[in-house]
Structures are given as C-alpha cells and as structure tokens.
C-alpha cells in the first residue's frame, strides 16, 4: 500500500483535466483512455510522494532535461539524437572489451588488435572529413571540418606511438575484421554521397545540395566522437578511484582530455549548423545515419577478439547445464512509469456514478465520483503523513557502522505493520468497489512501461544460453493489471506475485486477496520461491527494485540492482550499513578480482552492497550484452 496514492493536488489536477477532455457521450473506458493519452504526453511525474518527494521529482525532471546535452535549454539535433540513442552508448560501455580495458587487465594482444583496426578506421574517418570539407559551402564550416580532420591525424599519432612501443608493423600484419570493414565502408559511402535519394558529388549543382551532403557526412561521424568522449569520461572517473598504475591510462587520458571533449562538441555544433535548413525528410535521413553510426560502434567493440574470461555478459558466463538464473523484480515504478494505485484510482473515479445517478438493484453499491475523489484524497493524505512518520522513526534509531541485515529486518517490521493498517483502511472505505475487470485489463494493456523493461524480459526468456525464470513481486492490489501490462507485449510466462481483487461477475467487491502487502511479505515470498526450485543446480539470483519495500529482497539476492533515485531507500539502507555502488564500477572491480584468481560466480547475497543503475539498458547490457 506504500505506493498506492498520488499527491492530492497533482491527482486532482490530472483527474479534472482528464474528465474535462473526455467527451460527454464517451463510455467510462474511453474516458480512461483519454487519461492515459494525457499521461503519456504529460511532464508530470505521476508517482507516489513517498517514493519521491516534490523536490526529488523536480530534481529528476530537471536532470532528465539536461543530461547528456551539456545543460543547454535549447538542444540541437545532435544533442537530441545522442539522448535518443543513449542506450547504445551503455551497450558499448558494457562490452567485454571495454570492461576489461577499464579494469586494466585487458590482454595486450587484444589491445594490439584493436589499435590495428582503429588505425584503419581513423584513416577512413580522416578521409570522410576531407570529403565533407569539400562540400561545405560556408567558410566557417570548412575551417571547422579542417580542424577536426587535423585532430584525427593527431589521434593517429597516439596510435603510432603504441605501435612503435611494440616494435612491429602491426597495422600491416593484422587483417581487417568484418566489423571494421563494414564501418569504414559506411563512412566513406556516406561521405561520397552514396545515399538513397542523394545525387553523387559530380552532380551537386547548388550550394544547398553540397551542404546537405556535408551534413549527412557529419551525421555518420558525430556519434563516434560523442561516444568516445562519453567513454573516456566514464573510464577516467573510474581511473581516479584507482591508485595503481593503469596500463591503458594513456588511451583513457586521450579520450577524456579537454581537447577531445572540445572536438566532440565542435563536431556536434557543426552538425547542428549544417542541419538548420534541412527538410523533415532530410532530417529523418540524418537520424538514420546517426543511429547506424552508433550501431556500428557497438559492433566494432564487440568484434575485438577476447583472449580471457570475463564477468560479462552474464548470459555467456553462466553454463545453463550447471546454473539456474532467477530474476526477481518489483513492478510499480521499477517496471512501470505510472504507479498502479494511480491507475486504479482513475478507473474507480471515472467509472463511478455521478451524485444524481441511480444504480440498478443488481449493481454493487458504490460511492459517487465526487465522494470517491474526496475519500481518495483523505486516504492519500493520511497515508503520506503516517508513512513519513514511520520512516523518520526508523532513521531515529542508532545508525550502524557495519552492515546489519537483522536490524534492518526488524525496522521494516514496523513499516510492515503500517502497510497492513493502511490497506485495511482502504478496503474498509469501499473505494475499490465496483471496478470492472475488463476496464482493469484494458488499462493494463495501455500502461506505459519503463523503456527497455519488456524487451529485456522477452530477450532473457528467449536466450538459449540461460535457464531463466522471472518473478515479479508487487504490492499492487490487482495482479490482473500487471498481467495485462505484460501480456499485451507477448509476455505471458512471467510469474506474478501480487494481491488480487475479489470479483462478483467481473465486478470488484472492494475486498482483496492479500498476498504481498509488506517488505516482510516480499522477502518471505522471495525465499519460498527459491526453496521450491530445489538444489539440482547452482542458482544466481538478481533482484531489481526501487524503494524501501524492496530492500530486504535486494540484499538477499546475489545481485541487488536499484533502479532510479529514491532518497528514502538510500537513507534507510545507509542507516543500516548498506553500501550503494554504480553497477559499472562494481562490475569493473569484479573483473579485476576475477583476473587475480577470483571466480565468475563471486556475486553473493547479504554482502551489504547494492548496485545502482539509471535505466533498464544497463541491466540489459550487463545480463545479455548488446
């Protein structure tokens, strides 16, 4: 019940907007659909205030609008595309090649092979700049492209210094692999105007046509510059945490340097300027070229031959004949963008009778929509106030220096008592009466999931390299809502553990079957599920969650992954000695330990360490790879 309510002021605003948008002749469900369309386009973070305070919501919204684009309010086309295809940059970072490079134990022969391939690539890159310079009609643009081409030549000098250290003609001795050929062919074909619907260089009659071709060339090249600048910054941050000498420090320093970061920004600015006069159709071509460049970068890193065992991706580390892989996940705001309680409240209020409507004798007696809205508001306010008091009382206990699971468990028993009492108030109020099962299912089909969540589950279940089961543990009152949310995308085999509405002829009675109400319920369900699997195979467990109610399960799992930025989760966890580590940083550390004689199965529960991610793309890359 912890995440059953939306702030009353936000809720009232959204509901009134929803009801005013719905045509008077619309069916109740059509009104609900209007609500969801509004939510899809709304900038309001429709979440429980307990998960995120108003200040947290504002901070998150602000961060989303400025991340990866330098904080500018006016974002150019290159910034928009980088943000749109940012998940590809995550996939690149989690490739075994870059994980091993970040850990400092990448096999030297693998790095030599990479340098040889990159020399060929950079020569093609420099030539593409040279062609683009010829097409640019603006003097400033030509000067910028010329500077960028000179920077690539300097980058080649760094590669030459590596080759000289090794004392061999590495570039000539190392044959090109298919990923390098595919990438260089793409760059040179684009820069030569070999794009569908574009005239060849010899047929470019106007300055505008030449500028357009220069823009296309920059679209194919910009993602490479931005990705390397991103990777350099991410790896340099890890390097600062390492006091030992890093064998690939020179490579990391190059791409994290101010000069390279400036070159990446210069490339993006140039693409923005060259694209200003393009039509919508031409901008679509720019986007496709940018996306293809990102895709080829990932293939380039993935194609580097590894000569060592790695910790990623998990799907290739675990032998399905010996290991079972069990994934647990919370649902509300872990999988969904909208809290399920908010949706159920919308359905209840919108489908409730008006004050002057008479209900038939065979209908379950319901409150009017006005009374229902007021009751929801009162319950919401009481819940919010008492929840905050409960969390505050937990944080007033003596803070520990060392991880203390037993202390945390005891503290969350207090929270569990509160959750059960709050649930009882909701049931007693009658606000859940009269909701139609069909409306619930249709609402679930339209429920927005976090980007990448459903596709991750689908690909995990399709993986031949994993013996996998997926379980969702949720406080949601209505498991039908969750089942519909996933079945609409073809996921019918997820194991849903949630509370359930009780129906009479498909109409809710207002009662629920209580299965998972509290943090204690969740961890008991988690434990029972694992016990039912038996001991015929080793098991690796992952739990993905975002709130205080997930803490016990997150900590018991071999790998506990926190998605999002709940301050209450971090405060309560830290109070009992839990350490929060970014997943990539933790992975690099594990890779170092593995190279020093550790085990690929070194992930263990109850370590007191939880791993944080900002998106499902990180989880996907960690478990499955690109």
Coordinates of C-alpha atoms in Angstrom, one line a residue:
X1 CA 0.0 0.0 0.0
X2 CA 3.1 2.2 0.4
X3 CA 2.8 3.4 -3.2
X4 CA -0.9 3.5 -3.5
X5 CA -1.5 7.2 -3.7
X6 CA -0.7 10.2 -5.8
X7 CA -0.2 13.7 -4.2
X8 CA -3.7 15.0 -3.8
X9 CA -3.1 18.3 -5.6
X10 CA -1.4 16.6 -8.6
X11 CA -4.1 13.9 -8.6
X12 CA -7.0 16.4 -8.6
X13 CA -5.4 18.4 -11.4
X14 CA -4.8 15.4 -13.6
X15 CA -8.3 14.0 -12.9
X16 CA -10.1 17.3 -13.6
X17 CA -8.1 17.7 -16.8
X18 CA -8.9 14.1 -17.8
X19 CA -12.6 14.5 -17.1
X20 CA -12.8 17.8 -19.0
X21 CA -11.1 16.2 -22.0
X22 CA -13.5 13.3 -22.2
X23 CA -16.5 13.8 -24.5
X24 CA -19.8 13.7 -22.7
X25 CA -21.0 10.8 -24.7
X26 CA -17.9 8.7 -24.1
X27 CA -18.0 5.4 -22.3
X28 CA -16.2 5.2 -19.0
X29 CA -13.3 3.3 -20.6
X30 CA -12.9 5.9 -23.4
X31 CA -12.5 8.5 -20.6
X32 CA -9.8 6.3 -19.1
X33 CA -8.1 6.1 -22.5
X34 CA -8.1 9.9 -22.7
X35 CA -6.5 9.9 -19.3
X36 CA -3.7 7.6 -20.4
X37 CA -3.1 9.6 -23.6
X38 CA -2.7 12.7 -21.4
X39 CA -0.3 10.9 -19.1
X40 CA 1.9 9.8 -22.0
X41 CA 2.4 13.4 -23.1
X42 CA 2.4 15.0 -19.6
X43 CA 5.6 16.2 -18.0
X44 CA 4.1 15.4 -14.5
X45 CA 5.9 12.6 -12.7
X46 CA 2.8 10.7 -11.7
X47 CA 4.3 8.9 -8.7
X48 CA 3.8 8.4 -5.0
X49 CA 5.3 11.2 -2.9
X50 CA 6.8 8.6 -0.6
X51 CA 9.0 7.3 -3.4
X52 CA 9.9 10.8 -4.5
X53 CA 9.2 14.0 -2.6
X54 CA 8.2 17.0 -4.6
X55 CA 11.8 18.3 -4.6
X56 CA 13.0 14.9 -5.8
X57 CA 10.5 15.0 -8.7
X58 CA 11.6 18.5 -9.7
X59 CA 15.3 17.5 -9.5
X60 CA 14.7 14.3 -11.6
X61 CA 12.7 16.2 -14.2
X62 CA 15.4 18.9 -14.4
X63 CA 18.2 16.2 -14.7
X64 CA 16.3 14.4 -17.5
X65 CA 16.0 17.6 -19.5
X66 CA 19.7 18.5 -19.3
X67 CA 21.5 15.2 -19.1
X68 CA 23.9 14.3 -21.9
X69 CA 23.3 17.6 -23.6
X70 CA 25.5 20.0 -21.7
X71 CA 22.7 21.5 -19.7
X72 CA 21.6 23.8 -22.5
X73 CA 17.9 24.7 -22.7
X74 CA 18.0 24.8 -26.5
X75 CA 19.1 21.4 -27.6
X76 CA 20.4 20.9 -31.2
X77 CA 19.7 17.9 -33.4
X78 CA 23.0 16.2 -32.3
X79 CA 22.0 16.5 -28.6
X80 CA 18.6 15.1 -29.3
X81 CA 19.9 12.2 -31.2
X82 CA 22.6 11.4 -28.5
X83 CA 19.8 11.4 -25.9
X84 CA 17.5 9.3 -28.0
X85 CA 20.2 6.6 -28.7
X86 CA 22.0 6.8 -25.4
X87 CA 21.1 3.2 -24.7
X88 CA 23.6 2.2 -27.4
X89 CA 26.3 4.0 -25.6
X90 CA 25.5 1.9 -22.5
X91 CA 25.7 -1.2 -24.6
X92 CA 29.2 -0.1 -25.8
X93 CA 30.4 0.6 -22.3
X94 CA 29.4 -2.9 -21.1
X95 CA 31.1 -4.8 -23.9
X96 CA 33.7 -7.3 -22.5
X97 CA 36.4 -5.4 -24.4
X98 CA 35.8 -2.1 -22.6
X99 CA 35.1 -3.7 -19.2
X100 CA 38.5 -5.5 -19.3
X101 CA 40.1 -2.3 -20.6
X102 CA 38.6 -0.3 -17.7
X103 CA 39.7 -3.0 -15.2
X104 CA 43.2 -2.6 -16.6
X105 CA 43.6 -6.4 -17.3
X106 CA 42.7 -6.4 -21.0
X107 CA 45.0 -8.9 -22.7
X108 CA 47.7 -6.9 -24.6
X109 CA 47.2 -8.9 -27.8
X110 CA 43.5 -7.9 -27.8
X111 CA 44.5 -4.2 -27.4
X112 CA 47.1 -4.5 -30.2
X113 CA 44.4 -6.0 -32.4
X114 CA 42.1 -3.1 -31.5
X115 CA 44.7 -0.5 -32.2
X116 CA 45.4 -2.0 -35.7
X117 CA 41.7 -2.0 -36.5
X118 CA 41.3 1.6 -35.2
X119 CA 44.2 2.9 -37.3
X120 CA 42.4 1.7 -40.5
X121 CA 39.2 3.2 -39.2
X122 CA 40.7 6.6 -38.3
X123 CA 42.3 6.9 -41.8
X124 CA 38.8 6.4 -43.3
X125 CA 37.5 8.9 -40.7
X126 CA 40.0 11.5 -41.7
X127 CA 39.2 10.9 -45.4
X128 CA 35.5 11.3 -44.7
X129 CA 36.2 14.7 -43.1
X130 CA 38.3 15.7 -46.1
X131 CA 35.3 14.9 -48.4
X132 CA 32.9 16.8 -46.2
X133 CA 35.2 19.8 -46.2
X134 CA 35.0 19.9 -50.0
X135 CA 31.2 20.0 -49.9
X136 CA 30.8 22.6 -47.2
X137 CA 29.7 25.9 -48.8
X138 CA 30.4 28.0 -45.7
X139 CA 33.9 29.2 -44.9
X140 CA 33.5 28.7 -41.1
X141 CA 32.2 25.2 -41.7
X142 CA 35.2 24.3 -43.9
X143 CA 37.6 25.7 -41.2
X144 CA 35.9 23.7 -38.5
X145 CA 36.0 20.5 -40.6
X146 CA 39.7 21.1 -41.4
X147 CA 40.4 21.4 -37.6
X148 CA 38.6 18.2 -36.9
X149 CA 40.5 16.4 -39.6
X150 CA 43.8 17.6 -38.1
X151 CA 42.6 16.3 -34.7
X152 CA 42.1 12.9 -36.2
X153 CA 45.7 13.0 -37.6
X154 CA 46.9 13.8 -34.0
X155 CA 44.9 10.8 -32.7
X156 CA 46.6 8.6 -35.3
X157 CA 50.0 9.8 -33.9
X158 CA 49.0 8.4 -30.5
X159 CA 48.2 5.0 -32.2
X160 CA 51.6 5.2 -33.9
X161 CA 53.3 5.6 -30.6
X162 CA 51.7 2.4 -29.4
X163 CA 52.9 0.6 -32.5
X164 CA 56.4 1.9 -32.1
X165 CA 56.5 0.6 -28.5
X166 CA 55.6 -2.9 -29.7
X167 CA 58.3 -2.7 -32.4
X168 CA 56.3 -4.3 -35.2
X169 CA 54.4 -3.3 -38.2
X170 CA 51.2 -4.2 -36.5
X171 CA 48.8 -2.5 -38.9
X172 CA 50.1 -4.3 -42.0
X173 CA 50.3 -7.7 -40.2
X174 CA 46.7 -7.5 -38.7
X175 CA 44.0 -8.2 -41.3
X176 CA 40.8 -6.1 -41.1
X177 CA 37.9 -7.8 -39.4
X178 CA 34.4 -7.6 -40.9
X179 CA 33.1 -5.0 -38.3
X180 CA 35.9 -2.6 -39.3
X181 CA 35.2 -3.1 -43.0
X182 CA 31.5 -2.6 -42.5
X183 CA 32.1 0.6 -40.5
X184 CA 34.7 2.2 -42.9
X185 CA 32.5 1.3 -45.9
X186 CA 29.6 3.0 -44.3
X187 CA 31.6 6.2 -43.5
X188 CA 33.1 6.5 -47.0
X189 CA 29.9 5.6 -48.8
X190 CA 28.1 8.3 -46.9
X191 CA 30.8 10.9 -47.4
X192 CA 30.8 10.0 -51.1
X193 CA 27.1 10.7 -51.5
X194 CA 26.1 7.1 -52.0
X195 CA 22.9 7.5 -50.1
X196 CA 19.5 6.7 -51.5
X197 CA 17.9 9.8 -53.0
X198 CA 21.1 11.8 -53.0
X199 CA 22.9 13.0 -56.1
X200 CA 26.6 11.9 -56.5
X201 CA 29.3 14.5 -55.8
X202 CA 29.8 15.3 -59.5
X203 CA 26.1 16.1 -59.9
X204 CA 25.7 18.5 -57.0
X205 CA 24.5 21.7 -58.7
X206 CA 23.7 24.0 -55.8
X207 CA 25.5 25.1 -52.6
X208 CA 22.5 23.7 -50.7
X209 CA 22.9 20.2 -52.1
X210 CA 26.6 20.3 -51.2
X211 CA 25.8 21.5 -47.6
X212 CA 23.3 18.7 -47.3
X213 CA 25.8 16.1 -48.2
X214 CA 28.3 17.6 -45.7
X215 CA 25.6 17.3 -43.1
X216 CA 25.0 13.7 -43.9
X217 CA 28.7 13.0 -43.6
X218 CA 28.8 14.7 -40.2
X219 CA 25.7 12.7 -39.1
X220 CA 27.6 9.5 -39.7
X221 CA 30.7 10.7 -37.9
X222 CA 29.3 12.6 -34.9
X223 CA 28.2 9.5 -32.8
X224 CA 31.7 8.2 -32.9
X225 CA 33.1 11.4 -31.5
X226 CA 30.4 11.8 -28.8
X227 CA 30.6 8.1 -27.8
X228 CA 34.4 8.1 -27.4
X229 CA 34.1 11.4 -25.4
X230 CA 31.5 9.7 -23.2
X231 CA 33.5 6.5 -22.7
X232 CA 36.7 8.5 -21.9
X233 CA 34.9 10.4 -19.2
X234 CA 33.3 7.4 -17.7
X235 CA 36.5 5.4 -17.6
X236 CA 38.5 8.4 -16.4
X237 CA 36.2 8.7 -13.4
X238 CA 37.0 5.0 -12.5
X239 CA 40.7 5.7 -13.0
X240 CA 40.6 8.4 -10.4
X241 CA 39.4 5.8 -7.9
X242 CA 42.4 3.6 -8.7
X243 CA 45.7 4.4 -7.0
X244 CA 47.7 1.8 -9.0
X245 CA 49.2 2.5 -12.4
X246 CA 46.8 1.7 -15.1
X247 CA 48.3 0.1 -18.3
X248 CA 45.8 1.8 -20.6
X249 CA 45.9 5.2 -18.9
X250 CA 47.2 6.9 -22.0
X251 CA 44.2 5.7 -24.0
X252 CA 41.8 6.8 -21.3
X253 CA 43.5 10.2 -20.8
X254 CA 43.3 10.9 -24.6
X255 CA 39.6 10.5 -24.8
X256 CA 38.8 12.1 -21.5
X257 CA 41.0 15.1 -22.3
X258 CA 39.7 18.6 -22.6
X259 CA 40.9 18.7 -26.2
X260 CA 39.0 15.6 -27.3
X261 CA 35.9 16.7 -25.4
X262 CA 36.1 20.0 -27.2
X263 CA 36.4 18.2 -30.6
X264 CA 33.3 16.2 -29.8
X265 CA 31.4 19.4 -29.0
X266 CA 32.7 21.1 -32.1
X267 CA 31.6 18.2 -34.3
X268 CA 28.1 18.3 -32.7
X269 CA 27.9 22.1 -33.2
X270 CA 28.8 21.7 -36.8
X271 CA 26.2 19.1 -37.4
X272 CA 23.6 21.3 -35.8
X273 CA 24.5 24.3 -38.1
X274 CA 24.6 22.2 -41.3
X275 CA 21.2 20.7 -40.5
X276 CA 19.4 24.0 -39.9
X277 CA 18.0 24.4 -43.4
X278 CA 17.1 20.7 -44.0
X279 CA 13.6 19.4 -44.5
X280 CA 11.8 16.9 -42.2
X281 CA 12.6 14.1 -44.7
X282 CA 16.2 15.1 -44.8
X283 CA 16.4 15.2 -41.0
X284 CA 15.0 11.7 -41.0
X285 CA 18.0 10.6 -43.1
X286 CA 20.3 12.4 -40.6
X287 CA 18.7 10.4 -37.8
X288 CA 19.1 7.1 -39.6
X289 CA 22.7 7.8 -40.3
X290 CA 23.4 8.8 -36.7
X291 CA 21.7 5.6 -35.4
X292 CA 23.6 3.5 -37.9
X293 CA 26.9 5.0 -36.7
X294 CA 26.1 4.2 -33.1
X295 CA 25.2 0.6 -34.0
X296 CA 28.4 0.1 -35.9
X297 CA 30.4 1.5 -33.0
X298 CA 29.0 -1.3 -30.8
X299 CA 29.7 -3.9 -33.4
X300 CA 33.3 -2.6 -33.6
X301 CA 33.9 -3.0 -29.9
X302 CA 32.1 -6.3 -29.8
X303 CA 34.2 -7.7 -32.6
X304 CA 37.5 -7.3 -30.8
X305 CA 38.8 -10.9 -30.1
X306 CA 38.9 -11.5 -26.3
X307 CA 41.6 -13.9 -25.1
X308 CA 40.5 -14.0 -21.5
X309 CA 37.4 -14.9 -19.4
X310 CA 35.2 -12.0 -18.4
X311 CA 32.4 -11.2 -16.0
X312 CA 30.0 -10.0 -18.7
X313 CA 27.6 -10.7 -20.1
X314 CA 26.1 -13.0 -17.5
X315 CA 24.3 -14.9 -20.3
X316 CA 27.6 -16.2 -21.5
X317 CA 29.3 -16.6 -18.1
X318 CA 26.7 -19.0 -16.7
X319 CA 26.6 -22.5 -18.1
X320 CA 22.8 -23.4 -18.3
X321 CA 23.7 -27.1 -17.6
X322 CA 25.0 -26.1 -14.2
X323 CA 23.3 -22.8 -13.3
X324 CA 19.7 -21.6 -13.0
X325 CA 19.2 -17.9 -13.4
X326 CA 16.3 -16.4 -11.3
X327 CA 15.3 -12.8 -11.9
X328 CA 13.0 -11.0 -9.4
X329 CA 11.6 -7.6 -9.9
X330 CA 9.3 -5.1 -8.3
X331 CA 6.6 -3.6 -10.6
X332 CA 5.5 -0.1 -9.6
X333 CA 7.9 2.5 -10.9
X334 CA 10.5 -0.3 -11.4
X335 CA 8.8 -1.7 -14.5
X336 CA 6.0 0.9 -14.9
X337 CA 6.2 4.7 -15.4
X338 CA 2.9 5.2 -13.6
X339 CA 2.1 3.8 -10.2
X340 CA -0.7 1.1 -10.3
X341 CA -2.6 2.8 -7.5
X342 CA -2.9 5.9 -9.5
X343 CA -4.4 3.9 -12.4
X344 CA -6.8 2.1 -10.2
X345 CA -7.9 5.4 -8.6
X346 CA -8.5 6.8 -12.1
X347 CA -10.6 3.8 -13.1
X348 CA -12.6 4.0 -9.8
X349 CA -13.3 7.7 -10.0
X350 CA -14.0 8.0 -13.7
X351 CA -16.4 5.0 -13.8
X352 CA -18.2 5.8 -10.5
X353 CA -21.7 7.1 -10.8
X354 CA -22.5 10.8 -10.6
X355 CA -24.2 12.1 -7.5
X356 CA -27.6 12.2 -9.2
X357 CA -27.4 8.8 -10.9
X358 CA -29.4 5.9 -9.6
X359 CA -27.8 2.4 -9.6
X360 CA -29.7 -0.7 -10.5
X361 CA -30.6 -3.2 -7.8
X362 CA -28.2 -5.8 -9.1
X363 CA -25.2 -3.4 -9.0
X364 CA -22.7 -3.3 -6.2
X365 CA -23.4 -0.1 -4.3
X366 CA -20.7 2.5 -4.9
X367 CA -19.8 6.0 -3.8
X368 CA -20.5 8.8 -6.2
X369 CA -17.4 10.0 -8.2
X370 CA -17.3 13.2 -6.1
X371 CA -17.4 11.3 -2.8
X372 CA -14.8 8.8 -4.1
X373 CA -12.4 11.6 -5.1
X374 CA -12.7 13.1 -1.6
X375 CA -12.2 9.8 0.1
X376 CA -9.1 9.0 -2.1
X377 CA -7.7 12.4 -1.1
X378 CA -8.2 11.8 2.6
X379 CA -6.7 8.4 2.5
X380 CA -3.8 9.7 0.4
X381 CA -3.1 12.5 2.9
X382 CA -3.2 10.2 5.9
X383 CA -1.0 7.6 4.2
X384 CA 1.6 10.1 3.2
X385 CA 1.8 11.7 6.7
X386 CA 2.0 8.4 8.6
X387 CA 4.5 6.8 6.1
X388 CA 6.9 9.7 6.6
X389 CA 6.5 9.4 10.4
X390 CA 7.2 5.7 10.1
X391 CA 10.4 6.2 8.0
X392 CA 11.5 9.1 10.3
X393 CA 11.1 6.8 13.3
X394 CA 13.3 4.2 11.6
X395 CA 16.0 6.8 10.9
X396 CA 16.0 7.9 14.5
X397 CA 17.3 4.6 15.7
X398 CA 21.1 4.2 16.2
X399 CA 22.9 4.3 12.9
X400 CA 25.3 1.3 12.5
X401 CA 28.8 1.3 11.0
X402 CA 28.7 -2.2 9.7
X403 CA 26.0 -3.8 7.6
X404 CA 23.2 -5.1 9.8
X405 CA 20.5 -7.1 7.9
X406 CA 18.8 -8.3 11.1
X407 CA 18.5 -4.7 12.4
X408 CA 17.0 -3.6 9.0
X409 CA 14.6 -6.6 9.0
X410 CA 13.3 -5.6 12.5
X411 CA 13.0 -2.0 11.5
X412 CA 10.9 -2.9 8.4
X413 CA 8.6 -5.0 10.5
X414 CA 7.4 -1.6 11.8
X415 CA 6.8 -0.4 8.3
X416 CA 5.0 -3.7 7.5
X417 CA 2.5 -3.1 10.4
X418 CA 1.8 0.3 9.0
X419 CA 1.3 -1.0 5.4
X420 CA -1.3 -3.6 6.6
X421 CA -3.2 -1.0 8.6
X422 CA -3.3 1.3 5.6
X423 CA -4.5 -1.4 3.4
X424 CA -7.3 -2.2 5.9
X425 CA -8.4 1.4 5.8
X426 CA -8.7 1.4 2.0
X427 CA -10.7 -1.8 2.0
X428 CA -13.0 -0.6 4.7
X429 CA -13.6 2.7 2.9
X430 CA -15.1 0.9 -0.1
X431 CA -13.2 2.9 -2.7
X432 CA -12.3 -0.3 -4.6
X433 CA -15.9 -1.4 -5.1
X434 CA -17.4 -1.7 -8.5
X435 CA -14.3 -1.7 -10.7
X436 CA -14.9 -3.7 -13.9
X437 CA -12.3 -6.4 -14.7
X438 CA -12.5 -5.6 -18.4
X439 CA -11.6 -1.9 -17.6
X440 CA -8.6 -3.1 -15.5
X441 CA -7.4 -5.3 -18.3
X442 CA -7.7 -2.6 -20.9
X443 CA -6.0 -0.1 -18.6
X444 CA -3.1 -2.6 -18.2
X445 CA -2.7 -3.0 -21.9
X446 CA -2.2 0.8 -22.2
X447 CA 0.0 1.1 -19.2
X448 CA 3.4 2.6 -20.0
X449 CA 6.4 0.5 -19.0
X450 CA 9.9 1.8 -18.4
X451 CA 11.9 2.0 -21.6
X452 CA 13.6 -1.4 -22.3
X453 CA 11.9 -3.3 -19.5
X454 CA 9.6 -5.5 -21.6
X455 CA 12.2 -6.1 -24.3
X456 CA 14.7 -7.2 -21.6
X457 CA 12.3 -9.8 -20.2
X458 CA 11.5 -11.0 -23.7
X459 CA 15.1 -11.5 -24.7
X460 CA 16.1 -13.1 -21.4
X461 CA 13.4 -15.7 -21.9
X462 CA 14.4 -16.3 -25.5
X463 CA 18.1 -16.7 -24.6
X464 CA 19.4 -20.2 -25.3
X465 CA 22.4 -19.5 -23.0
X466 CA 20.2 -19.2 -19.9
X467 CA 18.0 -21.4 -17.8
X468 CA 15.9 -18.5 -16.6
X469 CA 12.8 -17.9 -14.5
X470 CA 11.3 -14.4 -13.9
X471 CA 9.2 -13.5 -10.9
X472 CA 7.5 -10.1 -10.2
X473 CA 6.8 -9.3 -6.5
X474 CA 4.5 -6.4 -6.2
X475 CA 2.3 -4.6 -3.6
X476 CA -0.1 -3.9 -6.4
X477 CA -3.7 -4.6 -5.3
X478 CA -4.6 -6.1 -8.7
X479 CA -2.5 -8.7 -10.3
X480 CA -4.7 -8.6 -13.4
X481 CA -3.4 -5.1 -14.1
X482 CA 0.2 -6.4 -14.2
X483 CA -0.6 -9.5 -16.2
X484 CA -2.3 -7.3 -18.8
X485 CA 0.6 -4.8 -19.0
X486 CA 3.0 -7.6 -20.0
X487 CA 0.7 -9.9 -22.0
X488 CA -0.1 -7.0 -24.4
X489 CA 3.6 -7.2 -25.4
X490 CA 3.5 -11.0 -25.7
X491 CA 4.9 -11.8 -22.3
X492 CA 2.5 -14.5 -20.9
X493 CA 5.0 -16.6 -18.9
X494 CA 6.1 -14.1 -16.2
X495 CA 5.3 -15.3 -12.7
X496 CA 3.2 -12.6 -11.0
X497 CA 3.1 -12.4 -7.2
X498 CA 0.7 -9.6 -6.2
X499 CA -2.6 -9.0 -4.4
X500 CA -5.8 -9.8 -6.3
X501 CA -9.2 -8.1 -6.5
X502 CA -12.2 -10.3 -5.5
X503 CA -14.9 -10.1 -8.1
X504 CA -18.5 -10.9 -8.4
X505 CA -19.4 -11.4 -12.1
X506 CA -16.3 -9.4 -13.1
X507 CA -17.1 -6.5 -10.8
X508 CA -14.8 -5.9 -7.8
X509 CA -16.4 -6.3 -4.3
X510 CA -13.9 -3.9 -2.7
X511 CA -12.0 -6.7 -1.0
X512 CA -8.6 -8.0 -2.0
X513 CA -6.8 -11.3 -1.6
X514 CA -3.8 -10.2 0.5
X515 CA -0.6 -11.9 -0.8
X516 CA 2.1 -9.3 -0.9
X517 CA 1.4 -6.3 1.3
X518 CA 4.7 -5.5 3.0
X519 CA 8.5 -5.7 2.9
X520 CA 8.3 -8.8 5.0
X521 CA 5.8 -10.4 2.7
X522 CA 8.1 -9.8 -0.2
X523 CA 11.2 -11.3 1.3
X524 CA 9.2 -14.4 2.5
X525 CA 7.8 -14.9 -1.0
X526 CA 11.3 -14.5 -2.4
X527 CA 12.6 -17.1 0.0
X528 CA 9.8 -19.6 -0.7
X529 CA 10.2 -19.3 -4.4
X530 CA 13.9 -20.2 -4.2
X531 CA 13.2 -23.1 -1.9
X532 CA 10.8 -24.6 -4.5
X533 CA 13.5 -24.7 -7.1
X534 CA 15.4 -27.4 -5.3
X535 CA 19.2 -28.0 -5.3
X536 CA 19.8 -29.7 -8.6
X537 CA 21.6 -26.7 -10.0
X538 CA 23.5 -23.7 -8.7
X539 CA 21.3 -20.6 -8.6
X540 CA 22.3 -17.0 -9.4
X541 CA 19.6 -14.5 -8.3
X542 CA 19.0 -10.9 -9.3
X543 CA 16.5 -8.6 -7.7
X544 CA 15.6 -5.3 -9.3
X545 CA 13.7 -2.7 -7.3
X546 CA 13.4 1.0 -6.5
X547 CA 12.0 1.5 -3.0
X548 CA 12.4 0.8 0.7
X549 CA 10.0 -2.1 0.4
X550 CA 12.4 -3.8 -1.9
X551 CA 15.5 -3.5 0.5
X552 CA 15.3 -7.0 2.1
X553 CA 14.9 -8.8 -1.2
X554 CA 17.6 -6.6 -2.9
X555 CA 20.1 -7.5 -0.1
X556 CA 19.3 -11.3 -0.1
X557 CA 19.7 -11.6 -3.9
X558 CA 23.2 -12.4 -5.2
X559 CA 22.9 -9.2 -7.2
X560 CA 20.6 -6.5 -5.9
X561 CA 20.1 -3.8 -8.5
X562 CA 18.5 -0.4 -7.5
X563 CA 16.9 1.4 -10.4
X564 CA 16.0 5.1 -10.0
X565 CA 17.0 7.6 -7.3
X566 CA 14.8 7.0 -4.3
X567 CA 16.3 9.1 -1.4
X568 CA 14.3 7.2 1.2
X569 CA 15.7 3.8 0.0
X570 CA 19.2 5.2 0.2
X571 CA 18.7 6.8 3.6
X572 CA 17.2 3.7 5.2
X573 CA 19.7 1.4 3.6
X574 CA 22.7 3.5 4.6
X575 CA 21.4 3.8 8.1
X576 CA 21.9 0.0 8.4
X577 CA 25.3 -0.1 6.7
X578 CA 24.2 -0.8 3.1
X579 CA 26.7 0.5 0.5
X580 CA 25.5 1.7 -2.9
X581 CA 27.8 1.2 -5.8
X582 CA 27.2 2.1 -9.5
X583 CA 26.8 -1.2 -11.3
X584 CA 29.5 -0.5 -13.9
X585 CA 32.0 0.4 -11.1
X586 CA 31.1 -2.8 -9.3
X587 CA 31.5 -4.8 -12.4
X588 CA 34.9 -3.4 -13.2
X589 CA 36.0 -4.2 -9.6
X590 CA 34.7 -7.8 -10.1
X591 CA 36.6 -8.1 -13.3
X592 CA 39.9 -7.0 -11.6
X593 CA 39.3 -9.6 -8.8
X594 CA 38.5 -12.3 -11.4
X595 CA 41.8 -11.7 -13.2
X596 CA 43.6 -12.0 -9.9
X597 CA 42.2 -15.5 -9.3
X598 CA 38.6 -14.8 -8.3
X599 CA 35.5 -16.7 -9.5
X600 CA 33.0 -15.8 -12.2
X601 CA 30.3 -16.7 -9.6
X602 CA 31.7 -14.3 -7.0
X603 CA 28.3 -12.4 -6.7
X604 CA 26.9 -13.3 -3.3
X605 CA 23.8 -12.1 -1.4
X606 CA 23.9 -10.5 2.1
X607 CA 27.1 -8.7 1.2
X608 CA 25.6 -5.3 2.2
X609 CA 26.4 -4.0 -1.3
X610 CA 23.7 -2.9 -3.7
X611 CA 24.3 -1.8 -7.3
X612 CA 22.7 1.2 -8.8
X613 CA 21.6 1.8 -12.4
X614 CA 19.8 4.7 -14.2
X615 CA 18.0 2.6 -16.8
X616 CA 17.0 -0.9 -18.0
X617 CA 19.6 -0.5 -20.7
X618 CA 22.3 -1.1 -18.1
X619 CA 20.6 -4.2 -16.8
X620 CA 20.1 -5.5 -20.4
X621 CA 23.8 -4.8 -21.2
X622 CA 25.0 -6.5 -18.0
X623 CA 22.9 -9.6 -18.4
X624 CA 22.7 -10.1 -22.1
X625 CA 25.2 -7.9 -23.8
X626 CA 24.4 -5.7 -26.8

